[in-house]
Tab-separated table of C-alpha atoms and ligand atoms in Angstrom:
chain	number	residue	atom	x	y	z
A	137	SER	CA	-47.996	4.154	18.320
A	138	THR	CA	-51.524	2.606	17.189
A	139	ALA	CA	-54.455	5.138	16.298
A	140	PHE	CA	-56.888	2.273	15.239
A	141	ARG	CA	-57.106	-1.524	15.251
A	142	THR	CA	-59.468	-3.577	14.243
A	143	SER	CA	-59.891	-7.262	14.473
A	144	GLY	CA	-62.313	-9.524	12.620
A	145	LEU	CA	-64.514	-6.573	11.603
A	146	THR	CA	-67.477	-7.328	9.776
A	147	LYS	CA	-70.489	-5.540	8.462
A	148	VAL	CA	-73.697	-7.102	7.206
A	149	TYR	CA	-76.557	-4.751	6.008
A	150	GLY	CA	-80.041	-6.206	6.236
A	151	SER	CA	-80.564	-10.035	6.340
A	152	GLY	CA	-81.732	-13.065	4.728
A	153	HIS	CA	-81.767	-13.263	0.917
A	154	SER	CA	-81.044	-9.646	0.676
A	155	ALA	CA	-77.945	-9.550	2.970
A	156	VAL	CA	-74.885	-7.373	1.966
A	157	HIS	CA	-71.690	-8.499	3.377
A	158	ALA	CA	-69.882	-4.843	3.136
A	159	LEU	CA	-67.077	-6.062	5.399
A	160	ARG	CA	-65.962	-9.516	5.414
A	161	GLY	CA	-63.392	-10.019	8.530
A	162	VAL	CA	-61.056	-6.869	8.319
A	163	ASP	CA	-57.831	-6.842	10.539
A	164	LEU	CA	-56.172	-3.399	10.319
A	165	GLU	CA	-53.479	-1.663	12.305
A	166	ILE	CA	-53.203	2.220	11.702
A	167	PRO	CA	-50.162	3.994	13.195
A	168	SER	CA	-50.691	7.382	14.760
A	169	GLY	CA	-49.817	10.412	12.812
A	170	ASP	CA	-49.877	8.326	9.410
A	171	ILE	CA	-51.758	9.426	6.240
A	172	VAL	CA	-53.324	6.500	5.131
A	173	VAL	CA	-55.396	5.676	1.854
A	174	LEU	CA	-57.970	3.304	1.218
A	175	LEU	CA	-58.051	2.576	-2.147
A	176	GLY	CA	-60.695	0.376	-4.016
A	177	PRO	CA	-63.208	0.060	-6.302
A	178	SER	CA	-66.844	1.748	-5.751
A	179	GLY	CA	-69.031	-0.695	-3.553
A	180	SER	CA	-65.755	-2.493	-1.937
A	181	GLY	CA	-66.500	-1.581	1.565
A	182	LYS	CA	-64.305	1.583	2.018
A	183	SER	CA	-67.242	4.184	3.206
A	184	THR	CA	-68.633	1.302	5.531
A	185	LEU	CA	-65.184	0.691	7.258
A	186	LEU	CA	-64.682	4.546	7.690
A	187	ASN	CA	-68.108	4.996	8.943
A	188	ILE	CA	-67.426	2.411	11.480
A	189	ILE	CA	-64.053	3.317	12.586
A	190	GLY	CA	-65.201	7.186	12.709
A	191	GLY	CA	-68.004	5.917	15.349
A	192	LEU	CA	-71.110	6.966	12.826
A	193	ASP	CA	-71.950	3.317	12.350
A	194	ARG	CA	-71.382	-0.184	14.217
A	195	GLY	CA	-69.854	-3.632	12.833
A	196	THR	CA	-71.875	-6.623	13.097
A	197	LYS	CA	-69.063	-8.588	14.311
A	198	GLY	CA	-65.478	-8.042	15.557
A	199	GLU	CA	-63.741	-5.280	17.517
A	200	VAL	CA	-62.642	-1.661	16.940
A	201	TYR	CA	-60.143	0.118	18.955
A	202	PHE	CA	-59.258	3.856	19.126
A	203	ARG	CA	-56.211	3.634	21.058
A	204	ASP	CA	-57.042	1.742	24.059
A	205	HIS	CA	-60.645	2.552	23.682
A	206	CYS	CA	-63.113	-0.283	22.555
A	207	LEU	CA	-65.496	1.287	20.250
A	208	SER	CA	-67.707	-1.817	19.816
A	209	ASP	CA	-68.175	-1.701	23.559
A	210	MET	CA	-69.047	1.925	24.117
A	211	SER	CA	-72.799	3.359	24.575
A	212	ASP	CA	-74.556	5.584	21.973
A	213	ALA	CA	-73.988	8.665	23.942
A	214	GLN	CA	-70.016	7.392	24.471
A	215	LEU	CA	-69.770	7.175	20.741
A	216	THR	CA	-71.009	10.391	20.239
A	217	ARG	CA	-68.473	12.146	22.735
A	218	TYR	CA	-65.681	10.275	20.956
A	219	ARG	CA	-66.997	11.474	17.501
A	220	ARG	CA	-67.341	14.977	19.326
A	221	ASP	CA	-64.050	15.421	20.763
A	222	HIS	CA	-61.864	13.136	18.702
A	223	VAL	CA	-62.541	13.015	14.966
A	224	GLY	CA	-63.133	15.219	12.329
A	225	PHE	CA	-64.887	14.336	9.042
A	226	VAL	CA	-64.735	15.437	5.803
A	227	PHE	CA	-66.963	14.347	2.930
A	228	GLN	CA	-67.064	14.845	-0.906
A	229	PHE	CA	-70.132	17.311	-1.112
A	230	TYR	CA	-69.003	19.546	1.756
A	231	ASN	CA	-72.081	19.239	3.822
A	232	LEU	CA	-71.685	22.987	4.660
A	233	MET	CA	-74.666	25.166	5.899
A	234	PRO	CA	-75.709	27.103	3.266
A	235	SER	CA	-77.129	29.879	5.463
A	236	LEU	CA	-74.174	30.442	7.395
A	237	THR	CA	-70.885	31.779	6.358
A	238	ALA	CA	-67.513	30.494	6.514
A	239	ARG	CA	-66.566	31.368	9.828
A	240	GLU	CA	-70.361	30.412	11.300
A	241	ASN	CA	-69.963	27.326	9.618
A	242	VAL	CA	-66.846	26.531	11.836
A	243	GLU	CA	-68.197	27.801	14.703
A	244	LEU	CA	-70.776	25.251	14.686
A	245	VAL	CA	-68.181	23.092	15.580
A	246	THR	CA	-65.726	25.466	18.124
A	247	GLU	CA	-68.708	26.123	20.301
A	248	ILE	CA	-69.174	23.020	21.505
A	249	ALA	CA	-65.704	21.423	21.084
A	250	ALA	CA	-63.336	20.937	24.159
A	251	ASP	CA	-60.107	22.537	23.120
A	252	PRO	CA	-60.755	24.675	19.882
A	253	MET	CA	-58.904	26.864	17.704
A	254	ASP	CA	-60.039	30.301	16.919
A	255	PRO	CA	-62.396	29.879	13.818
A	256	ASP	CA	-60.510	32.516	11.893
A	257	GLU	CA	-57.373	30.816	12.601
A	258	ALA	CA	-58.652	27.520	11.344
A	259	LEU	CA	-59.716	29.462	8.274
A	260	ALA	CA	-56.707	30.993	8.030
A	261	LEU	CA	-54.758	27.686	8.226
A	262	VAL	CA	-56.706	26.396	5.237
A	263	GLY	CA	-55.978	29.729	3.140
A	264	LEU	CA	-59.277	31.618	3.375
A	265	ARG	CA	-58.211	34.341	5.598
A	266	GLU	CA	-60.075	36.483	3.188
A	267	ARG	CA	-63.322	34.709	3.151
A	268	VAL	CA	-64.313	34.073	6.222
A	269	ASP	CA	-67.557	36.410	5.962
A	270	HIS	CA	-68.523	34.413	2.570
A	271	PHE	CA	-71.425	32.248	2.096
A	272	PRO	CA	-70.998	28.818	0.627
A	273	ALA	CA	-72.782	29.746	-2.480
A	274	GLN	CA	-69.895	32.809	-2.948
A	275	LEU	CA	-66.766	30.345	-2.865
A	276	SER	CA	-65.652	27.493	-5.426
A	277	GLY	CA	-65.984	24.038	-5.034
A	278	GLY	CA	-62.359	24.066	-3.758
A	279	GLU	CA	-62.703	26.672	-1.366
A	280	GLN	CA	-65.853	25.274	0.069
A	281	GLN	CA	-64.151	21.950	0.649
A	282	ARG	CA	-61.402	24.052	2.453
A	283	VAL	CA	-63.905	25.522	4.950
A	284	ALA	CA	-65.003	22.057	5.551
A	285	ILE	CA	-61.695	20.909	6.201
A	286	ALA	CA	-61.139	24.215	8.499
A	287	ARG	CA	-64.447	23.165	10.497
A	288	ALA	CA	-63.033	19.396	10.611
A	289	ILE	CA	-59.663	20.542	12.014
A	290	ALA	CA	-61.132	23.652	14.560
A	291	LYS	CA	-61.603	21.037	17.323
A	292	ARG	CA	-57.931	20.077	16.986
A	293	PRO	CA	-59.050	16.113	16.355
A	294	GLU	CA	-56.667	13.286	16.861
A	295	VAL	CA	-57.889	11.672	13.696
A	296	LEU	CA	-59.433	13.143	10.397
A	297	PHE	CA	-61.718	11.068	8.163
A	298	CYS	CA	-61.896	12.223	4.837
A	299	ASP	CA	-64.223	10.036	2.159
A	300	GLU	CA	-63.455	11.128	-1.476
A	301	PRO	CA	-62.627	14.528	-0.289
A	302	THR	CA	-61.367	15.436	-3.679
A	303	GLY	CA	-64.011	13.795	-5.771
A	304	ALA	CA	-66.260	16.722	-6.471
A	305	LEU	CA	-62.854	18.658	-7.477
A	306	ASP	CA	-61.083	19.505	-10.789
A	307	SER	CA	-57.611	17.956	-10.480
A	308	GLU	CA	-56.078	21.265	-9.675
A	309	THR	CA	-58.112	21.939	-6.832
A	310	GLY	CA	-58.225	18.532	-5.592
A	311	ARG	CA	-54.170	18.929	-5.649
A	312	ALA	CA	-54.232	21.985	-3.505
A	313	VAL	CA	-57.048	20.247	-0.767
A	314	LEU	CA	-54.758	17.348	-0.463
A	315	GLN	CA	-51.723	19.938	0.150
A	316	VAL	CA	-54.119	21.260	2.742
A	317	LEU	CA	-54.659	18.058	4.559
A	318	ARG	CA	-50.832	17.079	4.338
A	319	ASP	CA	-50.079	20.629	5.866
A	320	VAL	CA	-52.894	19.470	8.771
A	321	ASN	CA	-50.872	16.263	9.340
A	322	ALA	CA	-47.503	17.923	9.412
A	323	GLU	CA	-48.272	20.728	11.603
A	324	MET	CA	-50.998	19.145	13.967
A	325	GLY	CA	-50.105	15.647	13.998
A	326	SER	CA	-53.709	14.370	13.048
A	327	THR	CA	-53.686	10.731	11.736
A	328	ILE	CA	-55.695	10.863	8.579
A	329	LEU	CA	-57.723	8.031	7.193
A	330	MET	CA	-58.776	9.124	3.488
A	331	VAL	CA	-60.933	6.855	1.205
A	332	THR	CA	-60.667	7.295	-2.518
A	333	HIS	CA	-61.191	5.302	-5.654
A	334	ASN	CA	-58.445	7.530	-7.328
A	335	ALA	CA	-55.184	5.713	-7.123
A	336	ASN	CA	-53.137	8.965	-8.023
A	337	THR	CA	-54.316	10.274	-4.457
A	338	ALA	CA	-52.268	7.033	-2.884
A	339	ALA	CA	-48.692	8.761	-4.251
A	340	MET	CA	-48.996	11.033	-0.869
A	341	ALA	CA	-50.257	8.662	1.727
A	342	ASP	CA	-47.625	6.899	4.206
A	343	ARG	CA	-49.379	3.723	3.640
A	344	VAL	CA	-52.040	2.277	0.973
A	345	ILE	CA	-54.322	-0.155	1.966
A	346	TYR	CA	-55.893	-2.019	-1.215
A	347	PHE	CA	-59.353	-2.757	-0.612
A	348	ALA	CA	-61.556	-5.397	-2.529
A	349	ASP	CA	-64.925	-7.161	-1.916
A	350	GLY	CA	-64.876	-6.119	1.540
A	351	GLY	CA	-61.739	-6.921	2.757
A	352	ILE	CA	-57.788	-6.061	2.600
A	353	ARG	CA	-56.004	-6.930	-0.593
A	354	LYS	CA	-52.669	-5.938	0.245
A	355	VAL	CA	-50.938	-3.166	2.360
A	356	VAL	CA	-48.068	-0.996	1.031
A	357	GLU	CA	-45.895	1.491	2.558
A	358	ASN	CA	-45.018	4.196	0.414
A	359	ARG	CA	-41.248	5.152	1.011
A	360	GLU	CA	-41.204	7.904	-1.670
A	361	LYS	CA	-43.946	9.765	-0.744
A	362	LEU	CA	-44.919	12.625	-3.300
A	363	SER	CA	-45.888	15.905	-2.649
A	364	PRO	CA	-49.220	16.650	-4.038
A	365	SER	CA	-47.935	18.918	-6.504
A	366	GLU	CA	-46.390	16.197	-8.023
A	367	ILE	CA	-49.457	13.826	-8.195
A	368	HIS	CA	-51.226	13.844	-11.926
B	47	LIG	P1	-69.912	5.712	-4.182
B	47	LIG	O1	-68.834	4.457	-3.544
B	47	LIG	O2	-69.956	5.044	-5.489
B	47	LIG	O3	-69.876	7.221	-4.671
B	47	LIG	P2	-72.004	5.129	-2.155
B	47	LIG	O4	-70.714	4.679	-0.996
B	47	LIG	O5	-72.606	6.021	-1.762
B	47	LIG	O6	-71.298	5.436	-3.619
B	47	LIG	O7	-72.885	4.027	-2.859
B	47	LIG	C1	-72.364	2.309	-3.245
B	47	LIG	C2	-73.228	1.587	-3.134
B	47	LIG	O8	-73.974	1.576	-1.719
B	47	LIG	C3	-74.723	2.112	-4.175
B	47	LIG	O9	-74.820	0.761	-5.001
B	47	LIG	C4	-75.701	2.242	-3.095
B	47	LIG	O10	-76.856	2.189	-3.744
B	47	LIG	C5	-75.435	1.686	-2.008
B	47	LIG	N1	-75.944	2.382	-0.898
B	47	LIG	C6	-75.376	3.468	-0.021
B	47	LIG	N2	-76.226	3.690	0.875
B	47	LIG	C7	-76.968	2.925	0.700
B	47	LIG	C8	-78.435	3.123	1.679
B	47	LIG	N3	-78.427	3.677	2.510
B	47	LIG	N4	-79.452	1.975	1.737
B	47	LIG	C9	-78.922	1.201	0.364
B	47	LIG	N5	-77.851	1.130	-0.292
B	47	LIG	C10	-77.153	2.081	-0.426
B	48	LIG	P1	-67.410	2.035	-0.868
B	48	LIG	O1	-67.386	3.195	0.024
B	48	LIG	O2	-66.426	1.047	-1.443
B	48	LIG	O3	-68.053	2.282	-2.479
B	48	LIG	P2	-69.823	1.126	0.546
B	48	LIG	O4	-69.062	0.868	1.917
B	48	LIG	O5	-70.391	2.296	0.424
B	48	LIG	O6	-68.622	1.003	-0.532
B	48	LIG	O7	-70.453	-0.055	0.280
B	48	LIG	C1	-70.397	-1.414	0.423
B	48	LIG	C2	-71.459	-2.431	0.288
B	48	LIG	O8	-72.335	-2.179	1.231
B	48	LIG	C3	-72.029	-2.139	-0.962
B	48	LIG	O9	-72.680	-3.352	-1.934
B	48	LIG	C4	-73.205	-1.265	-0.947
B	48	LIG	O10	-74.503	-1.555	-2.069
B	48	LIG	C5	-73.731	-1.798	0.511
B	48	LIG	N1	-74.038	-0.781	1.177
B	48	LIG	C6	-73.712	0.294	2.048
B	48	LIG	N2	-74.247	1.114	2.746
B	48	LIG	C7	-75.807	0.638	2.917
B	48	LIG	C8	-76.521	0.649	3.707
B	48	LIG	N3	-77.019	1.325	4.447
B	48	LIG	N4	-77.816	-0.333	3.129
B	48	LIG	C9	-77.597	-1.425	2.674
B	48	LIG	N5	-76.268	-1.910	2.163
B	48	LIG	C10	-75.551	-0.608	1.813
Protein backbone atom coordinates (compact mmCIF):
# COMPACT_ATOMS: atom_id res chain seq x y z
CA SER A 1 0.00 0.00 0.00
CA THR A 2 0.98 3.64 -0.28
CA ALA A 3 2.18 5.57 2.76
CA PHE A 4 2.37 8.98 1.06
CA ARG A 5 1.28 10.55 -2.14
CA THR A 6 1.71 14.12 -3.32
CA SER A 7 0.35 15.69 -6.46
CA GLY A 8 1.40 19.05 -7.83
CA LEU A 9 2.93 19.97 -4.48
CA THR A 10 4.22 23.52 -4.66
CA LYS A 11 5.87 25.67 -2.01
CA VAL A 12 6.65 29.35 -2.41
CA TYR A 13 8.33 31.23 0.44
CA GLY A 14 7.68 34.97 0.49
CA SER A 15 6.13 36.85 -2.42
CA GLY A 16 6.81 39.30 -5.21
CA HIS A 17 10.47 39.89 -6.08
CA SER A 18 11.70 37.98 -3.03
CA ALA A 19 9.59 34.84 -3.70
CA VAL A 20 11.53 31.57 -3.44
CA HIS A 21 10.05 28.61 -5.34
CA ALA A 22 11.20 25.78 -3.09
CA LEU A 23 8.92 23.06 -4.59
CA ARG A 24 7.71 23.23 -8.18
CA GLY A 25 4.86 20.76 -8.49
CA VAL A 26 6.10 17.52 -6.94
CA ASP A 27 4.29 14.24 -7.80
CA LEU A 28 5.46 11.48 -5.52
CA GLU A 29 4.35 8.11 -4.21
CA ILE A 30 6.04 6.37 -1.28
CA PRO A 31 5.18 2.72 -0.61
CA SER A 32 4.48 1.66 2.95
CA GLY A 33 7.42 0.04 4.73
CA ASP A 34 10.10 1.31 2.34
CA ILE A 35 13.30 3.12 3.20
CA VAL A 36 13.31 6.08 0.83
CA VAL A 37 16.26 8.44 0.48
CA LEU A 38 15.77 11.94 -0.91
CA LEU A 39 19.11 12.94 -2.40
CA GLY A 40 20.01 16.33 -3.78
CA PRO A 41 22.12 19.45 -3.39
CA SER A 42 21.71 21.92 -0.56
CA GLY A 43 18.86 24.34 -1.22
CA SER A 44 17.04 22.02 -3.66
CA GLY A 45 13.91 21.76 -1.47
CA LYS A 46 14.43 18.43 0.31
CA SER A 47 13.81 19.71 3.85
CA THR A 48 10.82 21.68 2.63
CA LEU A 49 9.28 18.51 1.16
CA LEU A 50 10.04 16.51 4.33
CA ASN A 51 8.54 19.21 6.56
CA ILE A 52 5.32 19.35 4.53
CA ILE A 53 4.85 15.56 4.37
CA GLY A 54 5.68 15.46 8.10
CA GLY A 55 3.00 18.01 8.92
CA LEU A 56 5.43 20.65 10.21
CA ASP A 57 4.62 23.06 7.39
CA ARG A 58 2.02 23.47 4.66
CA GLY A 59 2.34 23.59 0.90
CA THR A 60 1.28 26.62 -1.11
CA LYS A 61 -0.56 24.53 -3.71
CA GLY A 62 -1.20 20.87 -4.50
CA GLU A 63 -2.11 17.89 -2.35
CA VAL A 64 -0.45 15.63 0.21
CA TYR A 65 -1.96 12.36 1.37
CA PHE A 66 -0.93 10.18 4.29
CA ARG A 67 -2.72 6.88 3.48
CA ASP A 68 -6.19 8.21 2.66
CA HIS A 69 -5.94 11.32 4.84
CA CYS A 70 -5.45 14.60 3.00
CA LEU A 71 -2.99 16.68 5.03
CA SER A 72 -3.75 19.77 2.97
CA ASP A 73 -7.37 19.67 4.21
CA MET A 74 -6.54 19.18 7.89
CA SER A 75 -6.98 21.87 10.52
CA ASP A 76 -3.94 22.86 12.56
CA ALA A 77 -5.24 20.74 15.46
CA GLN A 78 -5.64 17.70 13.18
CA LEU A 79 -2.13 18.24 11.82
CA THR A 80 -0.77 18.36 15.37
CA ARG A 81 -2.49 15.05 16.16
CA TYR A 82 -1.10 13.53 12.97
CA ARG A 83 2.43 14.54 14.02
CA ARG A 84 1.91 13.34 17.58
CA ASP A 85 0.35 9.95 16.81
CA HIS A 86 1.76 8.80 13.48
CA VAL A 87 5.19 10.24 12.74
CA GLY A 88 8.62 10.49 14.35
CA PHE A 89 11.35 13.00 13.48
CA VAL A 90 15.12 12.71 13.64
CA PHE A 91 17.16 15.83 12.88
CA GLN A 92 20.83 16.46 12.18
CA PHE A 93 21.44 18.10 15.55
CA TYR A 94 19.49 15.69 17.80
CA ASN A 95 17.34 18.39 19.51
CA LEU A 96 17.61 16.71 22.92
CA MET A 97 16.76 18.57 26.15
CA PRO A 98 20.16 19.05 27.87
CA SER A 99 18.72 19.10 31.40
CA LEU A 100 16.99 15.72 30.99
CA THR A 101 18.49 12.23 31.02
CA ALA A 102 18.21 9.92 28.01
CA ARG A 103 15.20 8.20 29.58
CA GLU A 104 13.53 11.53 30.45
CA ASN A 105 14.04 12.77 26.89
CA VAL A 106 12.23 9.67 25.61
CA GLU A 107 9.51 10.08 28.26
CA LEU A 108 8.65 13.49 26.78
CA VAL A 109 7.16 11.49 23.91
CA THR A 110 5.92 8.33 25.65
CA GLU A 111 3.88 10.34 28.17
CA ILE A 112 1.67 11.81 25.43
CA ALA A 113 1.68 9.03 22.81
CA ALA A 114 -1.36 6.83 22.21
CA ASP A 115 0.43 3.46 22.25
CA PRO A 116 4.00 4.04 23.43
CA MET A 117 6.82 1.61 24.12
CA ASP A 118 8.46 1.46 27.49
CA PRO A 119 11.18 4.20 27.34
CA ASP A 120 13.90 1.78 28.46
CA GLU A 121 12.83 -0.71 25.79
CA ALA A 122 13.16 1.99 23.11
CA LEU A 123 16.62 2.91 24.41
CA ALA A 124 17.62 -0.77 24.50
CA LEU A 125 16.54 -1.13 20.84
CA VAL A 126 19.10 1.50 19.83
CA GLY A 127 21.80 -0.10 22.00
CA LEU A 128 21.67 2.32 24.94
CA ARG A 129 20.44 0.01 27.70
CA GLU A 130 23.45 1.03 29.82
CA ARG A 131 23.03 4.77 29.20
CA VAL A 132 19.43 5.51 30.21
CA ASP A 133 20.42 7.75 33.15
CA HIS A 134 23.06 9.72 31.24
CA PHE A 135 22.57 13.35 30.27
CA PRO A 136 23.18 14.40 26.63
CA ALA A 137 26.49 16.08 27.51
CA GLN A 138 27.74 12.73 28.88
CA LEU A 139 27.05 10.98 25.55
CA SER A 140 28.94 10.95 22.25
CA GLY A 141 27.37 12.42 19.11
CA GLY A 142 26.37 8.98 17.85
CA GLU A 143 24.84 8.09 21.22
CA GLN A 144 22.92 11.37 21.31
CA GLN A 145 21.56 10.63 17.85
CA ARG A 146 20.53 7.17 19.05
CA VAL A 147 18.63 8.79 21.94
CA ALA A 148 16.89 10.98 19.36
CA ILE A 149 16.01 7.85 17.34
CA ALA A 150 14.75 6.10 20.51
CA ARG A 151 12.58 9.13 21.23
CA ALA A 152 11.25 9.09 17.67
CA ILE A 153 10.43 5.35 17.63
CA ALA A 154 9.06 5.14 21.20
CA LYS A 155 5.62 6.20 19.99
CA ARG A 156 5.71 3.33 17.43
CA PRO A 157 5.31 5.70 14.48
CA GLU A 158 4.19 4.42 11.10
CA VAL A 159 6.67 6.84 9.56
CA LEU A 160 10.09 8.10 10.53
CA PHE A 161 11.35 11.34 8.95
CA CYS A 162 15.10 11.83 9.13
CA ASP A 163 16.76 15.07 8.01
CA GLU A 164 20.52 14.50 7.57
CA PRO A 165 20.53 12.04 10.51
CA THR A 166 24.24 11.29 10.08
CA GLY A 167 25.27 14.80 9.00
CA ALA A 168 27.03 15.62 12.27
CA LEU A 169 28.66 12.19 12.75
CA ASP A 170 31.90 10.62 11.56
CA SER A 171 31.41 7.92 8.93
CA GLU A 172 31.72 4.93 11.26
CA THR A 173 29.27 6.35 13.79
CA GLY A 174 27.02 7.34 10.91
CA ARG A 175 26.96 3.75 9.65
CA ALA A 176 25.96 2.53 13.11
CA VAL A 177 23.09 5.03 13.20
CA LEU A 178 21.95 3.92 9.71
CA GLN A 179 22.03 0.33 10.94
CA VAL A 180 19.74 1.30 13.84
CA LEU A 181 17.32 2.91 11.38
CA ARG A 182 17.39 -0.20 9.23
CA ASP A 183 16.69 -2.41 12.27
CA VAL A 184 13.73 -0.19 13.16
CA ASN A 185 12.43 -0.53 9.60
CA ALA A 186 12.81 -4.31 9.70
CA GLU A 187 11.41 -4.87 13.20
CA MET A 188 8.62 -2.30 13.31
CA GLY A 189 7.82 -1.98 9.61
CA SER A 190 8.11 1.80 9.82
CA THR A 191 8.33 3.66 6.53
CA ILE A 192 11.51 5.76 6.59
CA LEU A 193 11.94 8.92 4.57
CA MET A 194 15.47 10.25 4.85
CA VAL A 195 16.92 13.46 3.45
CA THR A 196 20.64 13.60 2.73
CA HIS A 197 23.19 15.10 0.40
CA ASN A 198 25.49 12.15 1.05
CA ALA A 199 25.24 9.83 -1.97
CA ASN A 200 26.76 6.91 -0.03
CA THR A 201 23.78 6.80 2.32
CA ALA A 202 21.50 6.12 -0.64
CA ALA A 203 23.04 2.66 -1.08
CA MET A 204 20.95 1.30 1.84
CA ALA A 205 17.61 2.60 0.54
CA ASP A 206 14.84 0.66 -1.22
CA ARG A 207 14.29 3.69 -3.41
CA VAL A 208 16.31 6.82 -4.14
CA ILE A 209 14.64 10.02 -5.22
CA TYR A 210 17.05 12.41 -6.95
CA PHE A 211 15.98 15.93 -6.24
CA ALA A 212 17.13 19.21 -7.80
CA ASP A 213 15.77 22.73 -8.01
CA GLY A 214 12.44 21.96 -6.33
CA GLY A 215 11.59 18.90 -8.38
CA ILE A 216 12.18 15.18 -8.83
CA ARG A 217 14.80 14.40 -11.48
CA LYS A 218 14.58 10.62 -11.28
CA VAL A 219 13.51 7.78 -9.01
CA VAL A 220 15.69 4.70 -8.81
CA GLU A 221 14.71 1.41 -7.24
CA ASN A 222 17.62 -0.16 -5.44
CA ARG A 223 17.54 -3.88 -6.13
CA GLU A 224 20.83 -4.60 -4.44
CA LYS A 225 20.52 -2.81 -1.15
CA LEU A 226 23.76 -2.59 0.76
CA SER A 227 23.82 -3.08 4.48
CA PRO A 228 25.14 0.02 6.28
CA SER A 229 28.39 -1.78 7.12
CA GLU A 230 29.13 -2.03 3.39
CA ILE A 231 28.67 1.70 2.80
CA HIS A 232 31.80 3.84 2.47
P1 LIG B 1 21.40 22.93 4.41
O1 LIG B 1 20.42 22.16 3.62
O2 LIG B 1 22.56 23.45 3.62
O3 LIG B 1 21.83 22.28 5.68
P2 LIG B 1 19.20 24.59 5.25
O4 LIG B 1 18.28 23.62 4.66
O5 LIG B 1 19.12 24.86 6.71
O6 LIG B 1 20.72 24.28 4.87
O7 LIG B 1 19.04 25.95 4.52
C1 LIG B 1 19.19 26.02 3.13
C2 LIG B 1 18.95 27.43 2.73
O8 LIG B 1 17.66 27.84 3.20
C3 LIG B 1 19.97 28.41 3.31
O9 LIG B 1 20.41 29.24 2.25
C4 LIG B 1 19.19 29.21 4.33
O10 LIG B 1 19.64 30.54 4.33
C5 LIG B 1 17.77 29.10 3.85
N1 LIG B 1 16.84 29.10 4.96
C6 LIG B 1 16.63 28.07 5.81
N2 LIG B 1 15.74 28.39 6.74
C7 LIG B 1 15.39 29.66 6.44
C8 LIG B 1 14.51 30.58 7.04
N3 LIG B 1 13.78 30.26 8.12
N4 LIG B 1 14.35 31.78 6.48
C9 LIG B 1 15.06 32.10 5.39
N5 LIG B 1 15.91 31.29 4.79
C10 LIG B 1 16.08 30.09 5.31
P1 LIG C 1 17.41 21.54 1.13
O1 LIG C 1 16.76 20.84 2.26
O2 LIG C 1 17.45 20.74 -0.13
O3 LIG C 1 18.74 22.13 1.48
P2 LIG C 1 15.43 23.59 1.61
O4 LIG C 1 14.11 22.92 1.53
O5 LIG C 1 15.98 23.87 2.97
O6 LIG C 1 16.47 22.80 0.73
O7 LIG C 1 15.36 24.97 0.83
C1 LIG C 1 14.80 25.10 -0.47
C2 LIG C 1 14.78 26.57 -0.84
O8 LIG C 1 13.84 27.26 -0.03
C3 LIG C 1 16.10 27.28 -0.67
O9 LIG C 1 16.22 28.22 -1.70
C4 LIG C 1 15.94 27.96 0.66
O10 LIG C 1 16.74 29.11 0.72
C5 LIG C 1 14.49 28.29 0.71
N1 LIG C 1 13.91 28.29 2.07
C6 LIG C 1 13.86 27.24 2.92
N2 LIG C 1 13.21 27.55 4.04
C7 LIG C 1 12.85 28.86 3.90
C8 LIG C 1 12.13 29.77 4.70
N3 LIG C 1 11.64 29.41 5.89
N4 LIG C 1 11.96 31.01 4.24
C9 LIG C 1 12.43 31.37 3.04
N5 LIG C 1 13.09 30.58 2.21
C10 LIG C 1 13.30 29.33 2.65
